[in-house]
Short mmCIF file of C-alpha atoms and ligand atoms in Angstrom, two decimals:
data_model
loop_
_atom_site.label_atom_id
_atom_site.label_comp_id
_atom_site.label_asym_id
_atom_site.label_seq_id
_atom_site.Cartn_x
_atom_site.Cartn_y
_atom_site.Cartn_z
CA MET A 276 -15.11 -16.75 -18.13
CA LYS A 277 -13.59 -19.67 -16.19
CA ARG A 278 -12.33 -18.21 -12.99
CA ILE A 279 -8.92 -19.27 -11.64
CA SER A 280 -7.57 -19.20 -8.10
CA LEU A 281 -4.59 -17.22 -6.81
CA THR A 282 -2.57 -20.45 -6.71
CA GLN A 283 -3.30 -21.31 -10.35
CA TYR A 284 -2.51 -17.71 -11.36
CA LEU A 285 0.86 -17.82 -9.59
CA VAL A 286 1.77 -21.20 -11.11
CA GLU A 287 0.88 -19.92 -14.58
CA GLU A 288 2.84 -16.70 -14.02
CA GLN A 289 5.87 -18.76 -13.03
CA ARG A 290 5.47 -20.84 -16.21
CA LEU A 291 5.12 -17.64 -18.33
CA HIS A 292 7.74 -15.37 -16.82
CA ASN A 293 9.84 -17.61 -14.55
CA THR A 294 9.80 -14.77 -12.01
CA ILE A 295 7.85 -16.38 -9.18
CA PRO A 296 10.08 -19.05 -7.67
CA ALA A 297 8.47 -21.45 -5.21
CA GLU A 298 9.61 -19.46 -2.16
CA LEU A 299 8.04 -16.24 -3.49
CA ARG A 300 4.85 -18.11 -4.40
CA LEU A 301 4.71 -19.51 -0.87
CA LEU A 302 5.25 -16.01 0.56
CA ILE A 303 2.45 -14.48 -1.52
CA GLU A 304 0.05 -17.31 -0.63
CA VAL A 305 0.88 -17.07 3.09
CA VAL A 306 0.30 -13.29 3.05
CA ALA A 307 -2.95 -13.78 1.12
CA ARG A 308 -4.11 -16.34 3.71
CA ALA A 309 -3.22 -13.92 6.52
CA CYS A 310 -5.30 -11.23 4.80
CA LYS A 311 -8.25 -13.67 4.78
CA THR A 312 -7.84 -14.03 8.56
CA ILE A 313 -7.62 -10.25 9.00
CA SER A 314 -10.74 -9.82 6.85
CA HIS A 315 -12.55 -12.28 9.12
CA SER A 316 -11.50 -10.35 12.25
CA VAL A 317 -12.36 -6.97 10.72
CA GLY A 318 -15.75 -8.30 9.63
CA LYS A 319 -16.74 -9.27 13.18
CA GLY A 320 -16.58 -5.67 14.43
CA ALA A 321 -18.16 -5.20 17.81
CA LEU A 322 -19.24 -8.86 17.87
CA GLY A 323 -15.59 -9.86 18.02
CA GLU A 324 -14.62 -7.39 20.74
CA VAL A 325 -12.04 -6.00 18.27
CA LEU A 326 -13.13 -2.38 17.96
CA GLY A 327 -11.73 0.59 19.82
CA THR A 328 -8.25 1.50 20.95
CA ALA A 329 -5.67 -0.68 22.61
CA GLU A 330 -4.49 2.05 25.03
CA THR A 331 -0.98 1.75 23.47
CA GLU A 332 0.97 3.89 21.01
CA ASN A 333 3.00 2.74 18.00
CA VAL A 334 6.38 4.03 16.87
CA GLN A 335 4.57 6.74 14.92
CA GLY A 336 3.17 8.08 18.20
CA GLU A 337 -0.32 7.09 17.04
CA VAL A 338 -2.79 5.44 19.41
CA GLN A 339 -3.11 1.84 18.29
CA LYS A 340 -6.47 0.31 17.56
CA LYS A 341 -7.04 -3.24 18.80
CA LEU A 342 -7.32 -4.36 15.18
CA ASP A 343 -3.93 -2.77 14.35
CA ILE A 344 -2.29 -5.08 16.87
CA ILE A 345 -4.40 -8.12 15.95
CA SER A 346 -3.58 -7.67 12.25
CA ASN A 347 0.12 -7.25 12.98
CA GLU A 348 0.14 -10.45 15.07
CA ILE A 349 -1.71 -12.37 12.33
CA LEU A 350 0.92 -11.40 9.74
CA LEU A 351 3.86 -12.17 12.05
CA GLU A 352 2.52 -15.59 13.08
CA ALA A 353 1.55 -16.56 9.52
CA ASN A 354 4.97 -15.75 8.10
CA GLU A 355 7.59 -16.70 10.63
CA TRP A 356 7.58 -20.54 10.29
CA GLY A 357 7.57 -20.97 6.47
CA GLY A 358 11.29 -20.64 5.81
CA HIS A 359 10.72 -18.08 3.02
CA LEU A 360 11.67 -14.95 5.00
CA ALA A 361 14.80 -13.59 6.67
CA ALA A 362 12.96 -10.78 8.46
CA MET A 363 9.84 -8.64 8.56
CA ALA A 364 9.12 -4.97 9.26
CA SER A 365 5.84 -3.33 10.17
CA GLU A 366 4.38 0.13 10.71
CA GLU A 367 3.32 -1.16 14.14
CA MET A 368 6.83 -2.19 15.28
CA GLU A 369 9.74 0.18 15.98
CA SER A 370 12.46 -2.22 14.86
CA ILE A 371 12.66 -5.06 12.37
CA HIS A 372 11.44 -8.55 13.31
CA PRO A 373 14.07 -11.20 12.45
CA ILE A 374 12.75 -14.73 11.94
CA PRO A 375 13.20 -16.63 15.25
CA ASN A 376 16.19 -19.00 15.24
CA ARG A 377 13.90 -22.02 15.74
CA TYR A 378 12.75 -21.56 12.14
CA PRO A 379 14.74 -21.71 8.86
CA LYS A 380 15.41 -18.36 7.19
CA GLY A 381 14.71 -17.55 3.52
CA GLU A 382 15.87 -14.98 1.00
CA TYR A 383 12.95 -12.53 1.18
CA MET A 384 12.06 -9.67 3.49
CA LEU A 385 8.43 -8.65 4.04
CA LEU A 386 7.29 -5.15 5.01
CA PHE A 387 3.71 -4.24 5.81
CA ASP A 388 1.20 -1.80 7.15
CA PRO A 389 -1.02 -4.44 8.73
CA LEU A 390 -4.16 -2.33 8.84
CA ASP A 391 -4.10 1.01 7.02
CA GLY A 392 -6.87 3.53 7.52
CA SER A 393 -7.26 2.91 11.23
CA SER A 394 -9.36 6.04 11.73
CA ASN A 395 -12.05 4.27 9.70
CA ILE A 396 -12.12 0.98 11.62
CA ASP A 397 -14.72 1.98 14.21
CA VAL A 398 -17.02 3.65 11.66
CA ASN A 399 -17.23 0.72 9.24
CA VAL A 400 -15.42 2.37 6.32
CA SER A 401 -13.07 0.35 4.04
CA ILE A 402 -9.57 -0.31 5.41
CA GLY A 403 -6.72 -2.46 4.14
CA THR A 404 -3.41 -4.26 4.46
CA ILE A 405 -0.42 -3.08 2.38
CA PHE A 406 2.66 -5.25 1.81
CA SER A 407 6.01 -5.03 0.03
CA VAL A 408 8.57 -7.76 -0.71
CA LEU A 409 12.33 -7.19 -1.00
CA LYS A 410 15.16 -9.67 -1.47
CA ALA A 411 17.63 -10.02 1.36
CA PRO A 412 21.07 -8.68 0.36
CA GLU A 413 23.50 -11.37 -0.83
CA GLY A 414 25.49 -12.84 2.05
CA MET A 415 23.37 -11.08 4.67
CA GLY A 416 24.08 -12.31 8.20
CA GLU A 417 21.76 -11.39 11.06
CA PRO A 418 19.23 -9.02 9.41
CA THR A 419 19.48 -5.35 10.36
CA GLU A 420 17.41 -2.27 9.49
CA ALA A 421 20.15 -1.32 7.01
CA ASP A 422 19.33 -4.46 4.96
CA PHE A 423 15.84 -3.05 4.40
CA MET A 424 17.16 0.27 3.06
CA GLN A 425 16.53 -0.53 -0.60
CA ALA A 426 14.83 1.75 -3.15
CA GLY A 427 11.27 0.84 -4.12
CA SER A 428 12.52 -0.18 -7.58
CA LYS A 429 14.08 -3.22 -5.89
CA GLN A 430 10.70 -4.65 -4.81
CA VAL A 431 10.00 -8.13 -6.23
CA ALA A 432 6.31 -8.02 -5.31
CA ALA A 433 3.79 -5.68 -3.72
CA GLY A 434 0.10 -5.75 -2.99
CA TYR A 435 -2.77 -4.78 -0.79
CA ALA A 436 -5.97 -6.27 0.54
CA VAL A 437 -8.98 -3.97 0.78
CA TYR A 438 -11.65 -4.91 3.36
CA GLY A 439 -14.75 -3.29 1.90
CA PRO A 440 -18.10 -4.50 0.55
CA GLN A 441 -15.95 -7.17 -1.07
CA THR A 442 -12.61 -8.31 0.26
CA MET A 443 -10.12 -7.99 -2.60
CA LEU A 444 -6.41 -8.63 -3.07
CA VAL A 445 -4.44 -6.57 -5.61
CA LEU A 446 -1.01 -7.92 -6.54
CA THR A 447 1.95 -7.19 -8.78
CA THR A 448 5.16 -9.18 -9.25
CA GLY A 449 6.44 -6.81 -11.93
CA HIS A 450 4.29 -8.04 -14.81
CA GLY A 451 1.14 -6.00 -14.49
CA VAL A 452 -1.50 -5.73 -11.78
CA ASN A 453 -4.16 -8.34 -11.06
CA CYS A 454 -7.08 -8.36 -8.65
CA PHE A 455 -8.57 -11.30 -6.75
CA THR A 456 -11.91 -11.37 -4.95
CA LEU A 457 -12.31 -13.45 -1.78
CA ASP A 458 -14.90 -16.19 -2.28
CA ARG A 459 -16.01 -16.44 1.33
CA GLU A 460 -17.96 -19.69 0.80
CA MET A 461 -14.92 -21.50 -0.63
CA GLY A 462 -12.37 -19.45 1.33
CA SER A 463 -10.33 -18.90 -1.84
CA TRP A 464 -9.00 -15.87 -3.73
CA VAL A 465 -10.47 -15.84 -7.27
CA LEU A 466 -8.95 -13.83 -10.16
CA THR A 467 -11.58 -11.24 -11.12
CA GLN A 468 -9.60 -8.47 -12.90
CA ARG A 469 -6.55 -9.07 -15.13
CA ASP A 470 -3.93 -6.45 -16.05
CA MET A 471 -5.60 -3.42 -14.44
CA GLN A 472 -4.83 -0.12 -16.22
CA ILE A 473 -5.13 3.41 -14.78
CA PRO A 474 -6.45 5.91 -17.40
CA ALA A 475 -3.80 8.56 -18.15
CA LYS A 476 -6.38 11.34 -17.78
CA THR A 477 -8.86 11.94 -14.97
CA LYS A 478 -11.34 14.43 -13.61
CA GLU A 479 -11.18 13.22 -10.01
CA PHE A 480 -8.71 14.20 -7.29
CA ALA A 481 -8.18 13.00 -3.73
CA ILE A 482 -6.62 15.17 -1.02
CA ASN A 483 -7.51 16.22 2.53
CA MET A 484 -8.72 19.76 1.77
CA SER A 485 -8.75 20.77 5.46
CA ASN A 486 -4.96 21.17 5.21
CA MET A 487 -5.17 23.67 2.32
CA ARG A 488 -3.84 26.69 4.22
CA HIS A 489 -0.71 24.70 5.11
CA TRP A 490 0.20 23.58 1.56
CA HIS A 491 3.33 24.67 -0.28
CA PRO A 492 2.66 26.91 -3.35
CA PRO A 493 2.89 24.20 -6.08
CA VAL A 494 0.16 22.11 -4.41
CA LYS A 495 -1.96 25.18 -3.70
CA ARG A 496 -1.68 26.27 -7.36
CA TYR A 497 -2.52 22.79 -8.66
CA VAL A 498 -5.59 22.25 -6.47
CA GLU A 499 -6.90 25.82 -6.94
CA GLU A 500 -6.81 25.23 -10.71
CA LEU A 501 -8.82 22.02 -10.25
CA LEU A 502 -11.33 23.88 -8.05
CA ALA A 503 -11.63 26.68 -10.66
CA GLY A 504 -12.99 24.03 -13.01
CA ASP A 505 -14.30 25.23 -16.38
CA THR A 506 -13.90 28.87 -15.29
CA GLY A 507 -10.14 28.42 -14.82
CA PRO A 508 -7.02 27.37 -16.77
CA ARG A 509 -7.99 23.68 -16.83
CA GLY A 510 -11.19 24.52 -18.72
CA THR A 511 -13.10 21.61 -17.21
CA ASN A 512 -14.73 20.63 -13.92
CA PHE A 513 -13.21 18.13 -11.46
CA ASN A 514 -14.75 15.90 -8.80
CA MET A 515 -13.24 15.17 -5.37
CA ARG A 516 -13.05 12.08 -3.16
CA TRP A 517 -11.20 11.54 0.15
CA ILE A 518 -11.81 8.27 2.03
CA ALA A 519 -8.87 8.79 4.44
CA SER A 520 -7.94 5.18 3.76
CA MET A 521 -5.09 5.07 1.25
CA VAL A 522 -5.94 1.50 0.19
CA ALA A 523 -9.54 2.46 -0.66
CA ASP A 524 -8.50 5.66 -2.50
CA VAL A 525 -5.83 3.80 -4.49
CA HIS A 526 -8.27 0.97 -5.33
CA ARG A 527 -10.74 3.51 -6.76
CA ILE A 528 -7.94 5.08 -8.82
CA LEU A 529 -6.84 1.66 -10.14
CA ASN A 530 -10.41 1.06 -11.28
CA ARG A 531 -11.40 4.46 -12.73
CA GLY A 532 -8.41 6.81 -12.62
CA GLY A 533 -7.74 9.78 -10.37
CA ILE A 534 -4.90 11.48 -8.54
CA PHE A 535 -4.17 10.86 -4.84
CA MET A 536 -2.13 13.46 -2.95
CA TYR A 537 -0.69 13.57 0.56
CA PRO A 538 1.83 16.45 0.32
CA ALA A 539 4.31 17.77 2.84
CA ASP A 540 3.00 20.97 4.38
CA LEU A 541 4.03 23.90 6.55
CA ARG A 542 2.66 22.44 9.81
CA ASP A 543 5.94 20.59 10.41
CA THR A 544 8.68 21.20 7.85
CA SER A 545 10.73 18.41 9.48
CA MET A 546 8.02 15.92 8.50
CA PRO A 547 7.85 15.37 4.72
CA GLY A 548 4.16 14.38 4.61
CA LYS A 549 2.28 11.72 6.57
CA LEU A 550 2.67 8.52 4.54
CA ARG A 551 5.57 6.13 5.07
CA LEU A 552 7.91 5.29 2.24
CA MET A 553 8.81 1.65 2.88
CA TYR A 554 5.41 0.04 3.48
CA GLU A 555 2.86 2.51 2.08
CA ALA A 556 4.29 4.70 -0.70
CA ASN A 557 6.70 2.15 -2.23
CA PRO A 558 4.24 -0.76 -2.63
CA MET A 559 1.50 1.55 -3.88
CA ALA A 560 3.92 3.26 -6.30
CA PHE A 561 5.01 -0.16 -7.68
CA ILE A 562 1.37 -1.16 -8.20
CA VAL A 563 0.38 2.19 -9.74
CA GLU A 564 3.33 2.24 -12.17
CA GLN A 565 2.66 -1.39 -13.16
CA ALA A 566 -0.90 -0.27 -14.00
CA GLY A 567 0.37 2.52 -16.28
CA GLY A 568 0.11 5.29 -13.69
CA ALA A 569 2.79 7.48 -12.08
CA ALA A 570 3.96 8.10 -8.50
CA THR A 571 6.27 10.92 -7.36
CA ASP A 572 7.17 12.78 -4.19
CA GLY A 573 6.65 16.02 -6.14
CA LYS A 574 10.19 15.97 -7.45
CA GLN A 575 11.19 12.38 -8.34
CA ARG A 576 9.77 8.88 -8.83
CA ILE A 577 8.95 7.41 -5.43
CA LEU A 578 10.55 4.14 -6.56
CA ASP A 579 13.90 5.93 -7.07
CA ILE A 580 14.12 7.30 -3.52
CA GLU A 581 17.05 5.85 -1.56
CA PRO A 582 15.69 5.21 1.96
CA HIS A 583 17.59 6.04 5.15
CA LYS A 584 15.15 5.14 7.93
CA LEU A 585 12.63 2.32 8.19
CA HIS A 586 9.74 4.60 9.12
CA GLN A 587 10.64 7.62 7.04
CA ARG A 588 7.78 9.60 5.56
CA VAL A 589 7.42 10.93 2.03
CA PRO A 590 5.09 13.27 0.14
CA VAL A 591 2.90 11.26 -2.28
CA PHE A 592 1.36 12.21 -5.64
CA LEU A 593 0.12 9.12 -7.49
CA GLY A 594 -2.42 7.93 -10.06
CA SER A 595 -3.32 9.08 -13.59
CA ARG A 596 0.03 9.90 -15.13
CA ASP A 597 -1.01 13.09 -16.96
CA GLU A 598 -2.19 14.70 -13.70
CA VAL A 599 0.83 13.50 -11.71
CA ALA A 600 2.98 15.13 -14.42
CA VAL A 601 1.17 18.48 -14.01
CA VAL A 602 1.53 18.72 -10.21
CA THR A 603 5.11 17.40 -10.34
CA GLY A 604 5.88 19.97 -13.04
CA TYR A 605 4.62 22.76 -10.75
CA HIS A 606 7.10 21.61 -8.08
CA GLN A 607 9.93 21.70 -10.61
CA GLY A 608 8.78 25.00 -12.14
P1 P6P B 835 -5.79 12.21 7.16
C1 P6P B 835 -4.59 6.46 7.29
O1 P6P B 835 -4.32 6.83 8.62
C2 P6P B 835 -3.54 7.10 6.40
O2 P6P B 835 -2.27 6.66 6.76
C3 P6P B 835 -3.84 6.78 4.94
O3 P6P B 835 -4.44 5.55 4.77
C4 P6P B 835 -4.77 7.91 4.54
O4 P6P B 835 -4.68 8.23 3.15
C5 P6P B 835 -4.28 9.08 5.39
O5 P6P B 835 -3.60 8.52 6.51
C6 P6P B 835 -5.42 9.94 5.87
O6 P6P B 835 -4.84 11.04 6.56
O7 P6P B 835 -4.81 13.27 7.59
O8 P6P B 835 -6.69 12.67 6.04
O9 P6P B 835 -6.56 11.59 8.28
#
């Protein structure tokens, strides 16, 4: 099969669907180029003096890894001069990052988790970059956090890069999900999987089992039934995976099905789960739904949630739609 580049794919998508105007194409290509740079930094490891912690904390109160900060800087610097953005927001920054006045502003807003899966950085396990694109509200003046408070259904594009044995970029602009592999010799993103589809059924679940005693009853019931296997009500055995890197777990699910869960639990009832809505759950939910899967917070579609805070957290159940329906049904039962 003749392979095409990310650029050719975007140009053809624009011709087909007229939904990727030049500014959005530029944005996607700039983000993709930034992910190449991040992949290069990540790949150096100890040789690049980029491992370990940075002795600082982010807004989440998490100790920042050096590569968290490096990746954040790479995305900020790559995107601020192009004229395609009005503002950015990042897991690593407390407040939004307006485009400096020395540069023209555009009509898009970019949100990202620059390097997700930080606990895996120093042990050479796959990590990734997650990004989400919103349109700036009509007539917006100086961007504020309130301008970012849009439901996930308003995203115009979303994607992630996964830095694993291969470096891959998964992208949706609302017309299916496509995957590009980084050709390191040429330095280009090459289309390697078109229109990815998540199987509706699965026998593989992903959750951090060490939290089991803290789960609410619907999650406990659902997982115990999976664990009971062919001796229980499901009548079949299930397998388990947990990489503790959302990008890697989601990429596996996109390729072979599965259900990924990070529920709220009883440890801190004020904290509805660990994952953040705006730059983790929303982009992943957009991608998963575009691939025929489902994504809920246990009660409603993640993409329907009206956000109130930039860094708000949300419970996440996503992947093979038949399994997401079962665990969501237990919450509603
Ligand atoms: P735990 C990584 O820190 C992350 O945000 C997600 O990528 C991952 O799915 C989850 O947290 C892992 O959390 O509690 O299992 O370490």
